mmCIF file of C-alpha atoms in Angstrom:
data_model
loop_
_atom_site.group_PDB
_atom_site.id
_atom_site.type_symbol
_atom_site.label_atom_id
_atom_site.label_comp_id
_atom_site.label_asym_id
_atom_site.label_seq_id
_atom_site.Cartn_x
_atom_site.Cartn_y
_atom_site.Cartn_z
ATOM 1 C CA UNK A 651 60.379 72.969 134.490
ATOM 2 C CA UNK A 652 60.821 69.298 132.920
ATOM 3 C CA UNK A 653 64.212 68.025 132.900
ATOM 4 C CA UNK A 654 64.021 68.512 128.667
ATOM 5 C CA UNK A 655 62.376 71.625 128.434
ATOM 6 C CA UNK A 656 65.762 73.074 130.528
ATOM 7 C CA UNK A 657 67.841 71.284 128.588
ATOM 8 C CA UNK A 658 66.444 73.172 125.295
ATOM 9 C CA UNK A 659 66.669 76.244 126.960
ATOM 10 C CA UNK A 660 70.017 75.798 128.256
ATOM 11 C CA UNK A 661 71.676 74.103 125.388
ATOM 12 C CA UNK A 662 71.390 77.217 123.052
ATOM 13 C CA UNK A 663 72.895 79.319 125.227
ATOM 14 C CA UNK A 664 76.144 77.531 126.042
ATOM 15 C CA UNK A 665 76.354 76.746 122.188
ATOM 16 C CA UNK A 666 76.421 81.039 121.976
ATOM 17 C CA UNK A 667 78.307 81.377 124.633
ATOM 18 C CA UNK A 668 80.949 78.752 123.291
ATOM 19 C CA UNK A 669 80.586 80.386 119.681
ATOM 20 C CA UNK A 670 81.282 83.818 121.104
ATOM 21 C CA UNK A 671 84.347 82.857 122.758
ATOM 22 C CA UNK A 672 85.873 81.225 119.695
ATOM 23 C CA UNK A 673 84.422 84.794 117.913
ATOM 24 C CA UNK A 674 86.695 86.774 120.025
ATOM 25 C CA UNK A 675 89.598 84.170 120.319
ATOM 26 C CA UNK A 676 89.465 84.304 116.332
ATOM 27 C CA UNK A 677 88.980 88.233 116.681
ATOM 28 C CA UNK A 678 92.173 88.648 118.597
ATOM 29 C CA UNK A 679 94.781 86.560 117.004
ATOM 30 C CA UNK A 680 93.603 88.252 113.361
ATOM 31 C CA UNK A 681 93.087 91.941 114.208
ATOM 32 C CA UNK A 682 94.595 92.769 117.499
ATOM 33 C CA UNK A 683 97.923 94.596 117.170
ATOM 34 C CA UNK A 684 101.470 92.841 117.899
ATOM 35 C CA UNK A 685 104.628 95.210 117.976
ATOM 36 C CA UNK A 686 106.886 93.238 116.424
ATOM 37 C CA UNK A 687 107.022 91.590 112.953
ATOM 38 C CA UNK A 688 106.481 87.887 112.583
ATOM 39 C CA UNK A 689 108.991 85.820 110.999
ATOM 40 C CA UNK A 690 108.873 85.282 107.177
ATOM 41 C CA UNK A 691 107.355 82.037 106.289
ATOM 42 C CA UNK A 692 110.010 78.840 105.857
ATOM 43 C CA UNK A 693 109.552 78.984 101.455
ATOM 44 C CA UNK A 694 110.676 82.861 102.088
ATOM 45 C CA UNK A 695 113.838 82.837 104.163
ATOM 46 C CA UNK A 696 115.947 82.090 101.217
ATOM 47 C CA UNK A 697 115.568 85.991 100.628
ATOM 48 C CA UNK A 698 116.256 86.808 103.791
ATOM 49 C CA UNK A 699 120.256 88.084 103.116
ATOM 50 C CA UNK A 700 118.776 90.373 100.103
ATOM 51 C CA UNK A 701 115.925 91.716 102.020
ATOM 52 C CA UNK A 702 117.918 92.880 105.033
ATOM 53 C CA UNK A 703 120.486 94.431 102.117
ATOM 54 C CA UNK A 704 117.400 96.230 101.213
ATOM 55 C CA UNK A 705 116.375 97.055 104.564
ATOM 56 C CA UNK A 706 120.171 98.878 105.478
ATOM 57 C CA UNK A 707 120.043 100.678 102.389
ATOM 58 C CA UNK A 708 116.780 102.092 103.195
ATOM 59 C CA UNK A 709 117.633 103.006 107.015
ATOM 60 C CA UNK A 710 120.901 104.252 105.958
ATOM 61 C CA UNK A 711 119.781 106.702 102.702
ATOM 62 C CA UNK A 712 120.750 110.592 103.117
ATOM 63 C CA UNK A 713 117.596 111.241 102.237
ATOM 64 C CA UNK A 714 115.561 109.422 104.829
ATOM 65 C CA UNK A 715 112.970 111.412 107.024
ATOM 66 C CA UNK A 716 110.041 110.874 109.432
ATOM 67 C CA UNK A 717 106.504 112.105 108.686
ATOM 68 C CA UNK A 718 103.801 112.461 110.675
ATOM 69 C CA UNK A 719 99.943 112.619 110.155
ATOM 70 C CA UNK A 720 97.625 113.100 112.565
ATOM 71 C CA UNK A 721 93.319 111.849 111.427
ATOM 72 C CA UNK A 722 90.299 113.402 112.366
ATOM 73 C CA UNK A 723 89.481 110.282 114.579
ATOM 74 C CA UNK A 724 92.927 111.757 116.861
ATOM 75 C CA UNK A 725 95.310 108.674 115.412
ATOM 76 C CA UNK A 726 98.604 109.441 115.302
ATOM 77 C CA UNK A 727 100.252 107.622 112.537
ATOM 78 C CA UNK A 728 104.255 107.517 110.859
ATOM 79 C CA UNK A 729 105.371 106.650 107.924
ATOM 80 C CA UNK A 730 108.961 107.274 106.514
ATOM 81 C CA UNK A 731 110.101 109.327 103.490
ATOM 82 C CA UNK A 732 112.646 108.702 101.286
ATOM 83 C CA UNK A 733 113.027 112.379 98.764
ATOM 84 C CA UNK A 734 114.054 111.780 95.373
ATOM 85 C CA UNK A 735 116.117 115.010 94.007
ATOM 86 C CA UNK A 736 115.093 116.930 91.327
ATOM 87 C CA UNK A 737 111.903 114.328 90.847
ATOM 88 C CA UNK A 738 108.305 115.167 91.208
ATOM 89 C CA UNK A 739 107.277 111.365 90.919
ATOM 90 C CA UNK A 740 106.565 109.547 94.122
ATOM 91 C CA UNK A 741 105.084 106.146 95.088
ATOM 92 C CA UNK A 742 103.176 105.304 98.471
ATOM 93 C CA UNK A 743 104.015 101.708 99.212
ATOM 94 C CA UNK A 744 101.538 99.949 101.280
ATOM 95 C CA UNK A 745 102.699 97.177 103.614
ATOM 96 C CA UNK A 746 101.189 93.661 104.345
ATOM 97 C CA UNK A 747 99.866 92.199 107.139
ATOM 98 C CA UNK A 748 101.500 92.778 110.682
ATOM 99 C CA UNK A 749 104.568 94.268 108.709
ATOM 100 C CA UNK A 750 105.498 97.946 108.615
ATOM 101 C CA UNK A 751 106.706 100.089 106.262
ATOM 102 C CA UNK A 752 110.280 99.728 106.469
ATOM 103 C CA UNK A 753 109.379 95.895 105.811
ATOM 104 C CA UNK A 754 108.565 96.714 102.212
ATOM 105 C CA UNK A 755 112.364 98.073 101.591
ATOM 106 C CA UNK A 756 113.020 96.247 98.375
ATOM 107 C CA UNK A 757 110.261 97.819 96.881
ATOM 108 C CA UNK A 758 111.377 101.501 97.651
ATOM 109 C CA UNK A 759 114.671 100.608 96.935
ATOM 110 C CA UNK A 760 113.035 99.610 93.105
ATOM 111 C CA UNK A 761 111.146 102.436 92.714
ATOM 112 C CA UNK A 762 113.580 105.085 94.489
ATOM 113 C CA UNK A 763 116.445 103.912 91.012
ATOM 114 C CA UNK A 764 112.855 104.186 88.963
ATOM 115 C CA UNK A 765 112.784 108.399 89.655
ATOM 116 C CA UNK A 766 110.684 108.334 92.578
ATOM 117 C CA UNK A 767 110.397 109.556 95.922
ATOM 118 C CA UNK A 768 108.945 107.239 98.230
ATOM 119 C CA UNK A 769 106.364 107.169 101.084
ATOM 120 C CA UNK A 770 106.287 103.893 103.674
ATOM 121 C CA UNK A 771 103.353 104.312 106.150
ATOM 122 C CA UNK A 772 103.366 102.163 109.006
ATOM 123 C CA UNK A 773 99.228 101.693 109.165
ATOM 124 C CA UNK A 774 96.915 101.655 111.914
ATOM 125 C CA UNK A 775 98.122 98.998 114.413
ATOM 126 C CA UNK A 776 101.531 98.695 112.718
ATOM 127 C CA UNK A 777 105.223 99.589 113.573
ATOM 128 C CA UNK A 778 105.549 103.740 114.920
ATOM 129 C CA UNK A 779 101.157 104.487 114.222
ATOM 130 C CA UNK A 780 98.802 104.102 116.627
ATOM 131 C CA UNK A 781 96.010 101.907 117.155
ATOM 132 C CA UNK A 782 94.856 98.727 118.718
ATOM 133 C CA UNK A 783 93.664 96.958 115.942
ATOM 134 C CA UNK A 784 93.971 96.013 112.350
ATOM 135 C CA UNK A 785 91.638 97.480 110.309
ATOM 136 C CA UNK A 786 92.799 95.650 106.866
ATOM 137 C CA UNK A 787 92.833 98.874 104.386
ATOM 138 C CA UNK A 788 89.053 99.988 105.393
ATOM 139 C CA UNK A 789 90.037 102.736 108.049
ATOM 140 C CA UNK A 790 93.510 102.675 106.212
ATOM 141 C CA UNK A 791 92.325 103.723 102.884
ATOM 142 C CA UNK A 792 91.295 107.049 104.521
ATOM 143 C CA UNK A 793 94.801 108.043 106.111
ATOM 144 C CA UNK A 794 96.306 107.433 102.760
ATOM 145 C CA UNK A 795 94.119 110.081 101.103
ATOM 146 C CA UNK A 796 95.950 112.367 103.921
ATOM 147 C CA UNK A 797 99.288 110.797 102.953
ATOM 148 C CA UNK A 798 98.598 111.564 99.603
ATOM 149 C CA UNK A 799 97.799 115.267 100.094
ATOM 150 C CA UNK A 800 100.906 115.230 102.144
ATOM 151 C CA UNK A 801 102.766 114.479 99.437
ATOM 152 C CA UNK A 802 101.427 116.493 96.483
ATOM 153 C CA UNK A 803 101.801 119.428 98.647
ATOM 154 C CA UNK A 804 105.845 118.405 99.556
ATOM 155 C CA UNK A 805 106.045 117.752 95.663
ATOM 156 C CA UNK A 806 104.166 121.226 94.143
ATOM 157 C CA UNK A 807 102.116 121.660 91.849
ATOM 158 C CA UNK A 808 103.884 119.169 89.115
ATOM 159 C CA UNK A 809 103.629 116.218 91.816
ATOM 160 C CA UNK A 810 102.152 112.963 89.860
ATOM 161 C CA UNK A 811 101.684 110.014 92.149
ATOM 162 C CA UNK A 812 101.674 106.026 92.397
ATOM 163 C CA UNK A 813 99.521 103.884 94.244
ATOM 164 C CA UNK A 814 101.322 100.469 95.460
ATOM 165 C CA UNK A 815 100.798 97.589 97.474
ATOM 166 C CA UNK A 816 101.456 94.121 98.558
ATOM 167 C CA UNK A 817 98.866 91.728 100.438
ATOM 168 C CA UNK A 818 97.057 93.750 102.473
ATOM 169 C CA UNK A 819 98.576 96.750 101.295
ATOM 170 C CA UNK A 820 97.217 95.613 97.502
ATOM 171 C CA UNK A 821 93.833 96.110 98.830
ATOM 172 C CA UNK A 822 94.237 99.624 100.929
ATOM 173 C CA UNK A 823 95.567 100.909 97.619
ATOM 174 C CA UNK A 824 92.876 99.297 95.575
ATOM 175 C CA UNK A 825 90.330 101.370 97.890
ATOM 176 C CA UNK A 826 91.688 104.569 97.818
ATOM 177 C CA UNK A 827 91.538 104.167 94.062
ATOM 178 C CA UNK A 828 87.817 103.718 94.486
ATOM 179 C CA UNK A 829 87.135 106.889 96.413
ATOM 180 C CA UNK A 830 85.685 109.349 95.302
ATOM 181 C CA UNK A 831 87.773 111.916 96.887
ATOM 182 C CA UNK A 832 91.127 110.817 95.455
ATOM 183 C CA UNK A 833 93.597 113.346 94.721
ATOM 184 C CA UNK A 834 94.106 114.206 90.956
ATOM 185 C CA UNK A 835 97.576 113.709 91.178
ATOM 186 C CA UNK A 836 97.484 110.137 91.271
ATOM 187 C CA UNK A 837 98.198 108.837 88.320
ATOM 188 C CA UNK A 838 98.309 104.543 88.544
ATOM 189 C CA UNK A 839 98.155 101.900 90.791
ATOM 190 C CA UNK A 840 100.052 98.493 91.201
ATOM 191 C CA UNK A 841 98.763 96.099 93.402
ATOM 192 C CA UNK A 842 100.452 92.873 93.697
ATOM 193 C CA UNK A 843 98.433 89.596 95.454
ATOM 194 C CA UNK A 844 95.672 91.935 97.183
ATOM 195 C CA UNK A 845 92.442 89.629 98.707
ATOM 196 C CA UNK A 846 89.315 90.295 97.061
ATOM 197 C CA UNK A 847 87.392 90.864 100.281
ATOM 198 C CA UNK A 848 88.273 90.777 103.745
ATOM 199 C CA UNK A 849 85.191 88.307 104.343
ATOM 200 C CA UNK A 850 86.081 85.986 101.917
ATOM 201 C CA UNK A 851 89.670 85.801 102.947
ATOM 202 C CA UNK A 852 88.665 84.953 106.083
ATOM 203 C CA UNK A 853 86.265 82.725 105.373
ATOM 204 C CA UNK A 854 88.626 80.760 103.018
ATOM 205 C CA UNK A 855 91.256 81.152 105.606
ATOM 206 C CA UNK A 856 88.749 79.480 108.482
ATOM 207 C CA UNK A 857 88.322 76.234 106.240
ATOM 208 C CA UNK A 858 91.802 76.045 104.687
ATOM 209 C CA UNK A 859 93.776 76.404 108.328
ATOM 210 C CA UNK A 860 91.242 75.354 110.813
ATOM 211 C CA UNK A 861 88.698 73.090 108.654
ATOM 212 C CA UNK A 862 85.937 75.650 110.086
ATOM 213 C CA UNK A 863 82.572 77.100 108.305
ATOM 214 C CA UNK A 864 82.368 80.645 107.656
ATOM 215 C CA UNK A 865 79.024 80.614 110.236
ATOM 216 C CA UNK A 866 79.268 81.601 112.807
ATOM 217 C CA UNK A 867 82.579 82.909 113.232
ATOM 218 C CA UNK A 868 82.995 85.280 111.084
ATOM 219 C CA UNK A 869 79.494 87.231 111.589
ATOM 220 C CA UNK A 870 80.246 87.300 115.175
ATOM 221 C CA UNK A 871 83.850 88.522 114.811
ATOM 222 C CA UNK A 872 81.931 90.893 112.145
ATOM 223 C CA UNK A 873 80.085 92.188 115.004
ATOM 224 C CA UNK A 874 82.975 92.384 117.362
ATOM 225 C CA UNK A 875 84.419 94.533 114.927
ATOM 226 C CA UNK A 876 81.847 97.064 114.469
ATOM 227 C CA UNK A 877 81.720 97.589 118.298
ATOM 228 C CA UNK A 878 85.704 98.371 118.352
ATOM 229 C CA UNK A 879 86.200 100.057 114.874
ATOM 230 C CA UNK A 880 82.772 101.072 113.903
ATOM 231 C CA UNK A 881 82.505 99.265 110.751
ATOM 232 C CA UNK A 882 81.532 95.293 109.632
ATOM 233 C CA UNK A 883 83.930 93.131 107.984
ATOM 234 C CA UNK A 884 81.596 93.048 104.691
ATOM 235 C CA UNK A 885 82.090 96.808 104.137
ATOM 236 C CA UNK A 886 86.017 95.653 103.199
ATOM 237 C CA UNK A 887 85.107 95.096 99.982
ATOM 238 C CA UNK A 888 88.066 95.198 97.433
ATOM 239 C CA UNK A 889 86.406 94.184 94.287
ATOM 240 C CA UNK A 890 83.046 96.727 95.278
ATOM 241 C CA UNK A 891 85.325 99.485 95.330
ATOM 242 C CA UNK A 892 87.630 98.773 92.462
ATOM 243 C CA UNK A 893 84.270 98.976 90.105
ATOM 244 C CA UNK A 894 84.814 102.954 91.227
ATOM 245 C CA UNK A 895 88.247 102.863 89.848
ATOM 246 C CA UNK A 896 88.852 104.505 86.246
ATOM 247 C CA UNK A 897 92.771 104.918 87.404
ATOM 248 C CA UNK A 898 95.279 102.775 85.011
ATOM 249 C CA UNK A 899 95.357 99.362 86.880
ATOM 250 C CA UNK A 900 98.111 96.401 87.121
ATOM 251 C CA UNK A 901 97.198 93.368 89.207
ATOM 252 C CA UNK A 902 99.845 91.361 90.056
ATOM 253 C CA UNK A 903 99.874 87.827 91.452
ATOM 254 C CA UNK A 904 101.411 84.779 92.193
ATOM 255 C CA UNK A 905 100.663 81.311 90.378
ATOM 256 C CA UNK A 906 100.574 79.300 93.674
ATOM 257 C CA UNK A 907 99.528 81.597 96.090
ATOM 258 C CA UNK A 908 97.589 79.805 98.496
ATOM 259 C CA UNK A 909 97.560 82.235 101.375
ATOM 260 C CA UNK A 910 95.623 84.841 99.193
ATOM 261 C CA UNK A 911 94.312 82.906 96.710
ATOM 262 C CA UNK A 912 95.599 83.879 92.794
ATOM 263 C CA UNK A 913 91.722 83.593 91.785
ATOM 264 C CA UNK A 914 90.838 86.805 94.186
ATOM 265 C CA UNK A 915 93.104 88.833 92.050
ATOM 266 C CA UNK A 916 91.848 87.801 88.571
ATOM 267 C CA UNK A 917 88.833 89.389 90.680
ATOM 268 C CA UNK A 918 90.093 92.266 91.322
ATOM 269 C CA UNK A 919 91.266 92.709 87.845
ATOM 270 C CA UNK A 920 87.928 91.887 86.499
ATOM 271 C CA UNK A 921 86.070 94.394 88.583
ATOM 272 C CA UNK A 922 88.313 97.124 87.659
ATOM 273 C CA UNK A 923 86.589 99.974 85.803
ATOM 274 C CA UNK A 924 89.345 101.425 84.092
ATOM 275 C CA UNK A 925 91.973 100.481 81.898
ATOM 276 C CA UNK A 926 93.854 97.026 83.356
ATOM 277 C CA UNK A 927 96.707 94.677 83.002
ATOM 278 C CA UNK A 928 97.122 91.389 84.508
ATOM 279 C CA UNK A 929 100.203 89.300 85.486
ATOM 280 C CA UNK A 930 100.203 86.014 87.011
ATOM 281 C CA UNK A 931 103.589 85.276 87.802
ATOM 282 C CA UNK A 932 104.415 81.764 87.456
ATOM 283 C CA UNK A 933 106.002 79.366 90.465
ATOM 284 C CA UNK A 934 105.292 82.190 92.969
ATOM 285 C CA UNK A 935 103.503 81.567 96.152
ATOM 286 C CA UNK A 936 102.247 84.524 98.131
ATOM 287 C CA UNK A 937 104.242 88.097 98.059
ATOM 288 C CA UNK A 938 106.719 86.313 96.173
ATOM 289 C CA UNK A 939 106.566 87.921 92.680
ATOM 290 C CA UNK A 940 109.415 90.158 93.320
ATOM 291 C CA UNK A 941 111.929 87.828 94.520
ATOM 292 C CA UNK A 942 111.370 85.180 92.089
ATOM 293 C CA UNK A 943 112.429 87.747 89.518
ATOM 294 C CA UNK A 944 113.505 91.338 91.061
ATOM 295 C CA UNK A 945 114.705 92.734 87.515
ATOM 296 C CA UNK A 946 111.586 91.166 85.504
ATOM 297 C CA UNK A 947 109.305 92.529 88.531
ATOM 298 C CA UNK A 948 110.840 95.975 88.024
ATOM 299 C CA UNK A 949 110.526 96.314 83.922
ATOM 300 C CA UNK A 950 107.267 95.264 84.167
ATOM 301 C CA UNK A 951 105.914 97.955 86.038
ATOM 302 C CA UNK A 952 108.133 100.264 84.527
ATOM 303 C CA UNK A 953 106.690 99.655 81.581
ATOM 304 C CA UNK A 954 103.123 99.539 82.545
ATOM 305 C CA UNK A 955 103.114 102.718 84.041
ATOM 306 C CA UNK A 956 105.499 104.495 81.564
ATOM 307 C CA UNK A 957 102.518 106.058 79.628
ATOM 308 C CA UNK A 958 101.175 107.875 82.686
ATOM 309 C CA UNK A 959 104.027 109.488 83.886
ATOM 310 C CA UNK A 960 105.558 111.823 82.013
#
């Protein structure tokens, strides 16, 4: 064989082999599990004394309880439960990204003083549940139908339901409202700075942090994906499945958000079938909304979802 011919030939094949290497390098760092929680971002430790406050009254409540639910795919998953006397309103609070559910305190603590019981799943790959891997709402969206049965069936037959979430939790909450096999008992859902699709999140992610293209990385960590969770990274499609959604909607997000960009949940609200409100919240970056205003965060879900809840 001439000296170019195996150069042609060979050339090719280290370039895949080089590209499928940074595939599973990229794979790893963004959907392999860590046990701990990382460390809030430098603009966010100014709220780090309230958010442990949160955190203590959450661990500490008389109230508190572990669940347990157990999926058809033999995933053993936790969440905590904070009962609300007397109140057949309850919320399940979705977490962000490599946080668990006791991370998203402040938020129970808001809606525990609004009437209602509250739900805080650690997902797949998080905190107490199992799994290896981050599946980014898609396998996620499924366990919170069982949460959700869970909890109409702890509240009886008055039970009336919230959907909420931040980040990545937005978007698991966003999906189950698209399913068709969401339980009538849900009434609303919130979803505050939620990406519009986990491959364009990525790909903007890729060329924001790392000046890379979206080819070939993320069709190869697409594929990587589908041979450890059985499904591609396109089928994580917020905005596809909010166009299923006829469930009362408010999208909130943050002006500068730059992580998830604030144009991914206009989106979101756009796509949304049913009927919608939108709040961009000025001067806050991402999963910031509530602490830039905890008290003008609270009345203005309380008053969005005021009419469905009787």
């Amino acid at each position: 064989m001439k000296k170019s011919r195996l150069i042609g030939t060979v050339t090719p094949l280290l370039l895949t082999a080089s590209a499928l290497a940074a595939a599973e390098k990229l794979y790893s760092f963004a959907f392999k599990r860590i046990n701990y929680v990382p460390d809030a971002s430098d603009e966010m430790q100014k709220y780090a004394t309230a958010y442990y406050r949160h955190v203590d009254w959450v661990a500490t409540h008389d109230h508190l309880a572990v669940w347990h639910l157990d999926t058809t795919d033999h995933q053993h998953l936790s969440a905590l439960w904070l009962a609300h006397p007397n109140s057949h309103k309850a919320v399940i609070i979705g977490h962000g990204y490599k946080g668990t559910g006791i991370t998203m305190s402040n938020y129970a603590q808001m809606f525990y003083e609004l009437g209602f019981s509250v739900l805080l799943p650690d997902d797949r790959g998080h905190g107490q549940s199992d799994g290896d891997y981050i599946s980014f709402g898609w396998l996620d969206r499924a366990d919170y139908l069982g949460w959700l049965d869970k909890m109409a069936q702890e509240l009886g037959p008055e039970a009336q339901l919230l959907l909420f979430g931040v980040s990545m939790g937005a978007a698991t909450v966003s999906m189950v409202a698209g399913s068709s096999a969401l339980p009538p008992q849900v009434k609303a859902v919130v979803a505050d700075c939620g990406y519009s699709s986990l491959d364009e999140e990525l790909s903007y992610l890729l060329k924001k942090l790392f000046h890379l293209p979206r080819r070939p990385l993320v069709p190869l960590a697409s594929f990587i994906n589908y041979r450890r969770l059985g499904f591609g990274i396109g089928q994580v499609d917020v905005k596809r499945a909010l166009r299923h959604n006829h469930l009362p909607l408010l999208v909130i997000h943050g002006a500068k958000d730059v992580y998830v960009p604030t144009a991914m949940g206009i989106t979101n609200y756009n796509a949304s079938a049913g009927p919608k409100a939108l709040w961009i919240v000025p001067d806050a970056i991402h999963a910031e909304s509530y602490w830039v205003d905890p008290t003008a965060y609270r009345d203005h879900i309380a008053a969005f979802i005021a009419p469905y809840f009787a």
